[in-house]
Amino acid sequence: MNLIEDLDFHQIDFHIHTAESPSRGAIALDEVIQTASKKGLRCIGLTDHWKPETDPLIFSEERELIERANTELKIFLSAEVSPLNIQGDTAVDPKVHRDILEKMDYLSAGPHQHEETLSKGKAEIIARSHTMLMNILKDDLFGYVLHPWVTVISDLFSRGHIQLPSFEEIPEKYLDEFVEAAAFYKKGIEIYSPVVEVPVEGYDWFVKKLLKAGVKIGVGSDTHQKEDNERGISKTTQAAVRLIKSFGGDRSSLWLPEDGWT
């Protein structure tokens, strides 16, 4: 049995950044590999941010570094791409960036809210965020979705719209529509370990819905290698793995990339 066929949740982390804003010629892949190996991981996904100001050539450099790396660790090359509006438009142009995209295994949507949305009231922030998430799920550009709804709840809390971070603030209809669409469009959904550790109320309920619907899932720590090293911290996916296991989730629910971004 090969490595991919034998993987389980405790052996993966599909949300790792080499740095908050990596620069060409200074990508510390060796440090990422060393840290992942110490955690007992066998497969990781690199998800450096792809923003309008990002030099896409960093992803070509990362592919070269991966191919030269002396490691048994399986490394998938992805990017965290945040939509620029509720329509789901991004900085990635499949025609302009085709050569870059062909070097990547898949793209990860990293939904974050924008000032146009955050300037609204609570109900409209939630409704606009739901529209954005549904557009992400319909987009063939993405294979995987990072921390869905998590940033919405965080922003609602930080702006004083809710007293405590909780998934119970999101209408169940929206959560159900998200889960149904994720299953229909066969998107991988991240179980975001930092939220399990806090914890955010109701997140377990959302995870249970995903598993019940047969949605394929992964786990992520949101490690930022350079910054985490400087702060002397080490993020793990253990909390997310425990939550999945508590609901009877097993490797049959594990999402894995298939044939690249196309």
Tab-separated table of C-alpha atoms in Angstrom:
chain	number	residue	atom	x	y	z
A	1	MET	CA	0.000	0.000	0.000
A	2	ASN	CA	1.424	3.422	-0.949
A	3	LEU	CA	1.685	6.419	1.363
A	4	ILE	CA	-1.411	8.210	0.077
A	5	GLU	CA	-3.686	5.180	0.358
A	6	ASP	CA	-2.548	4.594	3.946
A	7	LEU	CA	-2.945	8.150	5.269
A	8	ASP	CA	-5.122	9.079	8.240
A	9	PHE	CA	-6.076	12.437	9.738
A	10	HIS	CA	-3.338	12.528	12.389
A	11	GLN	CA	-0.699	12.305	9.649
A	12	ILE	CA	-1.742	15.333	7.575
A	13	ASP	CA	-1.812	19.121	7.775
A	14	PHE	CA	-3.186	20.869	4.691
A	15	HIS	CA	-2.815	24.441	5.976
A	16	ILE	CA	0.836	25.420	6.274
A	17	HIS	CA	2.385	28.759	5.281
A	18	THR	CA	6.132	29.153	4.900
A	19	ALA	CA	5.600	32.773	6.013
A	20	GLU	CA	2.854	35.395	6.122
A	21	SER	CA	4.377	37.053	3.036
A	22	PRO	CA	7.040	34.781	1.515
A	23	SER	CA	9.618	36.271	-0.808
A	24	ARG	CA	11.577	34.654	-3.611
A	25	GLY	CA	14.944	33.334	-2.556
A	26	ALA	CA	13.935	33.156	1.110
A	27	ILE	CA	11.417	30.306	1.250
A	28	ALA	CA	12.261	28.145	4.259
A	29	LEU	CA	10.941	24.819	3.002
A	30	ASP	CA	13.616	22.917	4.941
A	31	GLU	CA	12.245	24.349	8.199
A	32	VAL	CA	8.708	23.370	7.227
A	33	ILE	CA	9.841	19.817	6.495
A	34	GLN	CA	11.800	19.560	9.735
A	35	THR	CA	8.875	20.813	11.827
A	36	ALA	CA	6.340	18.582	10.071
A	37	SER	CA	8.539	15.532	10.550
A	38	LYS	CA	8.891	16.267	14.274
A	39	LYS	CA	5.096	16.327	14.524
A	40	GLY	CA	4.893	12.890	12.929
A	41	LEU	CA	3.217	14.155	9.768
A	42	ARG	CA	3.493	12.222	6.522
A	43	CYS	CA	1.658	14.570	4.164
A	44	ILE	CA	1.284	18.361	4.128
A	45	GLY	CA	-0.151	21.080	1.939
A	46	LEU	CA	1.715	24.358	1.419
A	47	THR	CA	-0.822	27.186	1.354
A	48	ASP	CA	1.054	30.467	1.087
A	49	HIS	CA	-1.217	33.436	0.422
A	50	TRP	CA	-1.992	34.422	-3.178
A	51	LYS	CA	-3.165	38.019	-2.957
A	52	PRO	CA	-3.303	40.773	-5.606
A	53	GLU	CA	0.145	41.947	-4.440
A	54	THR	CA	1.672	38.435	-4.397
A	55	ASP	CA	4.401	37.560	-6.892
A	56	PRO	CA	3.038	34.276	-8.327
A	57	LEU	CA	6.583	33.158	-9.144
A	58	ILE	CA	6.976	32.179	-5.479
A	59	PHE	CA	4.843	29.143	-6.285
A	60	SER	CA	7.144	28.133	-9.151
A	61	GLU	CA	10.057	28.414	-6.736
A	62	GLU	CA	8.221	26.311	-4.166
A	63	ARG	CA	7.637	23.596	-6.768
A	64	GLU	CA	11.366	23.534	-7.535
A	65	LEU	CA	12.205	23.317	-3.832
A	66	ILE	CA	9.720	20.484	-3.329
A	67	GLU	CA	11.208	18.508	-6.203
A	68	ARG	CA	14.727	18.958	-4.806
A	69	ALA	CA	13.807	18.209	-1.194
A	70	ASN	CA	15.407	15.130	0.343
A	71	THR	CA	12.421	13.903	2.337
A	72	GLU	CA	9.882	11.099	2.522
A	73	LEU	CA	7.223	13.671	3.398
A	74	LYS	CA	4.553	14.047	0.709
A	75	ILE	CA	4.183	17.759	-0.029
A	76	PHE	CA	1.228	19.098	-1.998
A	77	LEU	CA	1.623	22.580	-3.460
A	78	SER	CA	-1.410	24.797	-2.990
A	79	ALA	CA	-2.118	28.446	-2.171
A	80	GLU	CA	-4.615	30.197	0.070
A	81	VAL	CA	-6.602	32.371	-2.321
A	82	SER	CA	-9.014	34.847	-0.752
A	83	PRO	CA	-11.946	36.062	-2.878
A	84	LEU	CA	-11.952	39.814	-3.481
A	85	ASN	CA	-15.743	40.230	-3.332
A	86	ILE	CA	-18.921	38.260	-2.676
A	87	GLN	CA	-18.995	37.149	-6.322
A	88	GLY	CA	-15.858	35.139	-5.596
A	89	ASP	CA	-13.478	36.946	-7.958
A	90	THR	CA	-9.805	36.418	-7.102
A	91	ALA	CA	-6.306	37.571	-8.006
A	92	VAL	CA	-5.848	34.320	-9.950
A	93	ASP	CA	-6.462	34.433	-13.698
A	94	PRO	CA	-6.442	30.883	-15.145
A	95	LYS	CA	-5.305	32.189	-18.535
A	96	VAL	CA	-2.626	34.609	-17.350
A	97	HIS	CA	-1.343	32.273	-14.636
A	98	ARG	CA	-1.699	28.994	-16.484
A	99	ASP	CA	2.024	28.144	-16.314
A	100	ILE	CA	2.009	28.692	-12.545
A	101	LEU	CA	-1.199	26.749	-11.991
A	102	GLU	CA	0.122	23.757	-13.908
A	103	LYS	CA	2.844	23.436	-11.262
A	104	MET	CA	0.337	23.369	-8.420
A	105	ASP	CA	-1.635	20.412	-7.109
A	106	TYR	CA	-4.786	22.352	-6.226
A	107	LEU	CA	-5.933	25.746	-4.957
A	108	SER	CA	-7.442	26.410	-1.530
A	109	ALA	CA	-10.093	29.074	-1.050
A	110	GLY	CA	-9.433	31.131	2.072
A	111	PRO	CA	-12.592	33.202	2.585
A	112	HIS	CA	-12.147	36.482	4.437
A	113	GLN	CA	-14.633	39.331	4.622
A	114	HIS	CA	-14.010	42.684	2.981
A	115	GLU	CA	-14.723	46.191	4.256
A	116	GLU	CA	-17.686	46.494	1.886
A	117	THR	CA	-19.275	43.552	3.704
A	118	LEU	CA	-18.018	44.373	7.201
A	119	SER	CA	-19.516	47.873	7.035
A	120	LYS	CA	-22.991	46.318	7.031
A	121	GLY	CA	-25.144	45.143	9.914
A	122	LYS	CA	-24.946	41.651	11.385
A	123	ALA	CA	-27.649	40.023	9.235
A	124	GLU	CA	-26.258	41.440	5.991
A	125	ILE	CA	-22.676	40.479	6.867
A	126	ILE	CA	-23.853	36.898	7.357
A	127	ALA	CA	-25.975	36.897	4.180
A	128	ARG	CA	-23.197	38.361	2.018
A	129	SER	CA	-20.681	35.910	3.483
A	130	HIS	CA	-23.029	33.048	2.655
A	131	THR	CA	-23.243	34.243	-0.954
A	132	MET	CA	-19.450	34.373	-1.178
A	133	LEU	CA	-19.061	30.877	0.281
A	134	MET	CA	-21.605	29.413	-2.123
A	135	ASN	CA	-19.826	31.045	-5.076
A	136	ILE	CA	-16.542	29.551	-3.869
A	137	LEU	CA	-18.051	26.067	-3.797
A	138	LYS	CA	-19.306	26.445	-7.375
A	139	ASP	CA	-15.909	27.609	-8.650
A	140	ASP	CA	-13.879	24.937	-10.467
A	141	LEU	CA	-10.708	26.843	-9.561
A	142	PHE	CA	-10.850	25.508	-6.007
A	143	GLY	CA	-10.524	21.974	-4.694
A	144	TYR	CA	-10.419	22.783	-0.994
A	145	VAL	CA	-11.960	25.388	1.323
A	146	LEU	CA	-10.105	26.684	4.383
A	147	HIS	CA	-11.861	27.675	7.643
A	148	PRO	CA	-15.374	28.216	6.195
A	149	TRP	CA	-17.584	30.491	8.346
A	150	VAL	CA	-14.810	30.824	10.938
A	151	THR	CA	-13.612	34.253	9.818
A	152	VAL	CA	-17.212	35.475	9.545
A	153	ILE	CA	-17.867	34.604	13.178
A	154	SER	CA	-14.533	36.074	14.248
A	155	ASP	CA	-15.303	39.361	12.490
A	156	LEU	CA	-18.817	39.521	13.955
A	157	PHE	CA	-17.310	39.110	17.416
A	158	SER	CA	-14.448	41.580	16.959
A	159	ARG	CA	-16.871	44.249	15.685
A	160	GLY	CA	-19.255	43.800	18.593
A	161	HIS	CA	-22.136	42.234	16.665
A	162	ILE	CA	-22.132	39.129	18.891
A	163	GLN	CA	-21.132	38.580	22.514
A	164	LEU	CA	-19.321	35.274	21.985
A	165	PRO	CA	-17.929	33.534	18.873
A	166	SER	CA	-20.516	30.891	18.018
A	167	PHE	CA	-21.751	28.964	14.990
A	168	GLU	CA	-25.223	29.305	16.488
A	169	GLU	CA	-25.191	32.891	15.172
A	170	ILE	CA	-25.330	31.528	11.612
A	171	PRO	CA	-28.808	30.512	10.379
A	172	GLU	CA	-28.964	26.729	10.145
A	173	LYS	CA	-30.390	27.093	6.629
A	174	TYR	CA	-27.110	28.679	5.502
A	175	LEU	CA	-25.001	25.967	7.119
A	176	ASP	CA	-27.141	23.241	5.554
A	177	GLU	CA	-26.913	24.846	2.112
A	178	PHE	CA	-23.139	25.084	2.466
A	179	VAL	CA	-22.842	21.423	3.475
A	180	GLU	CA	-25.126	20.260	0.651
A	181	ALA	CA	-23.179	22.274	-1.935
A	182	ALA	CA	-19.821	21.046	-0.618
A	183	ALA	CA	-21.022	17.473	-1.068
A	184	PHE	CA	-22.526	18.175	-4.510
A	185	TYR	CA	-19.452	19.959	-5.894
A	186	LYS	CA	-17.114	17.472	-4.204
A	187	LYS	CA	-15.058	20.120	-2.409
A	188	GLY	CA	-12.717	19.264	0.434
A	189	ILE	CA	-13.510	21.192	3.622
A	190	GLU	CA	-10.964	22.036	6.293
A	191	ILE	CA	-11.613	21.223	9.932
A	192	TYR	CA	-9.739	24.175	11.406
A	193	SER	CA	-7.813	23.092	14.471
A	194	PRO	CA	-7.322	26.575	16.045
A	195	VAL	CA	-11.113	26.928	16.367
A	196	VAL	CA	-11.423	23.552	18.102
A	197	GLU	CA	-8.730	24.553	20.589
A	198	VAL	CA	-10.369	27.884	21.565
A	199	PRO	CA	-13.163	26.511	21.273
A	200	VAL	CA	-15.858	28.233	19.203
A	201	GLU	CA	-19.332	27.225	20.328
A	202	GLY	CA	-21.259	25.105	17.844
A	203	TYR	CA	-18.283	24.222	15.643
A	204	ASP	CA	-18.665	20.564	16.606
A	205	TRP	CA	-22.264	20.750	15.372
A	206	PHE	CA	-21.057	22.054	11.993
A	207	VAL	CA	-18.409	19.317	11.716
A	208	LYS	CA	-21.032	16.691	12.508
A	209	LYS	CA	-23.189	18.009	9.654
A	210	LEU	CA	-20.259	17.721	7.232
A	211	LEU	CA	-19.537	14.131	8.234
A	212	LYS	CA	-23.195	13.109	8.107
A	213	ALA	CA	-23.493	14.498	4.566
A	214	GLY	CA	-20.442	12.542	3.417
A	215	VAL	CA	-18.368	15.649	2.714
A	216	LYS	CA	-14.667	14.880	2.398
A	217	ILE	CA	-12.638	16.765	4.984
A	218	GLY	CA	-9.066	17.554	5.944
A	219	VAL	CA	-7.382	19.178	8.932
A	220	GLY	CA	-5.204	22.268	9.163
A	221	SER	CA	-3.138	24.096	11.766
A	222	ASP	CA	-2.696	27.417	9.912
A	223	THR	CA	1.002	27.283	10.720
A	224	HIS	CA	3.064	30.291	9.602
A	225	GLN	CA	6.532	28.768	9.810
A	226	LYS	CA	8.667	31.924	9.900
A	227	GLU	CA	6.475	33.821	12.357
A	228	ASP	CA	5.781	30.767	14.542
A	229	ASN	CA	9.513	30.072	14.789
A	230	GLU	CA	10.125	33.655	15.882
A	231	ARG	CA	7.429	33.341	18.570
A	232	GLY	CA	8.637	29.907	19.643
A	233	ILE	CA	5.291	28.193	19.084
A	234	SER	CA	4.288	25.028	17.278
A	235	LYS	CA	0.731	24.640	16.000
A	236	THR	CA	-0.769	21.185	15.532
A	237	THR	CA	-3.931	19.574	14.179
A	238	GLN	CA	-4.469	17.322	17.191
A	239	ALA	CA	-7.622	19.077	18.422
A	240	ALA	CA	-9.284	18.791	15.008
A	241	VAL	CA	-8.337	15.119	14.729
A	242	ARG	CA	-9.837	14.385	18.160
A	243	LEU	CA	-13.078	16.126	17.203
A	244	ILE	CA	-13.397	14.151	13.969
A	245	LYS	CA	-12.735	10.875	15.770
A	246	SER	CA	-15.314	11.728	18.466
A	247	PHE	CA	-18.003	11.686	15.771
A	248	GLY	CA	-16.799	8.397	14.330
A	249	GLY	CA	-14.942	10.004	11.447
A	250	ASP	CA	-12.271	7.832	9.880
A	251	ARG	CA	-9.935	7.861	6.904
A	252	SER	CA	-12.849	7.130	4.546
A	253	SER	CA	-13.832	10.790	5.099
A	254	LEU	CA	-10.343	12.120	4.335
A	255	TRP	CA	-10.084	14.484	1.367
A	256	LEU	CA	-7.050	14.149	-0.878
A	257	PRO	CA	-6.143	16.077	-4.044
A	258	GLU	CA	-6.817	14.264	-7.283
A	259	ASP	CA	-5.440	15.550	-10.565
A	260	GLY	CA	-4.287	19.073	-9.851
A	261	TRP	CA	-6.116	22.367	-10.251
A	262	THR	CA	-7.652	21.467	-13.610
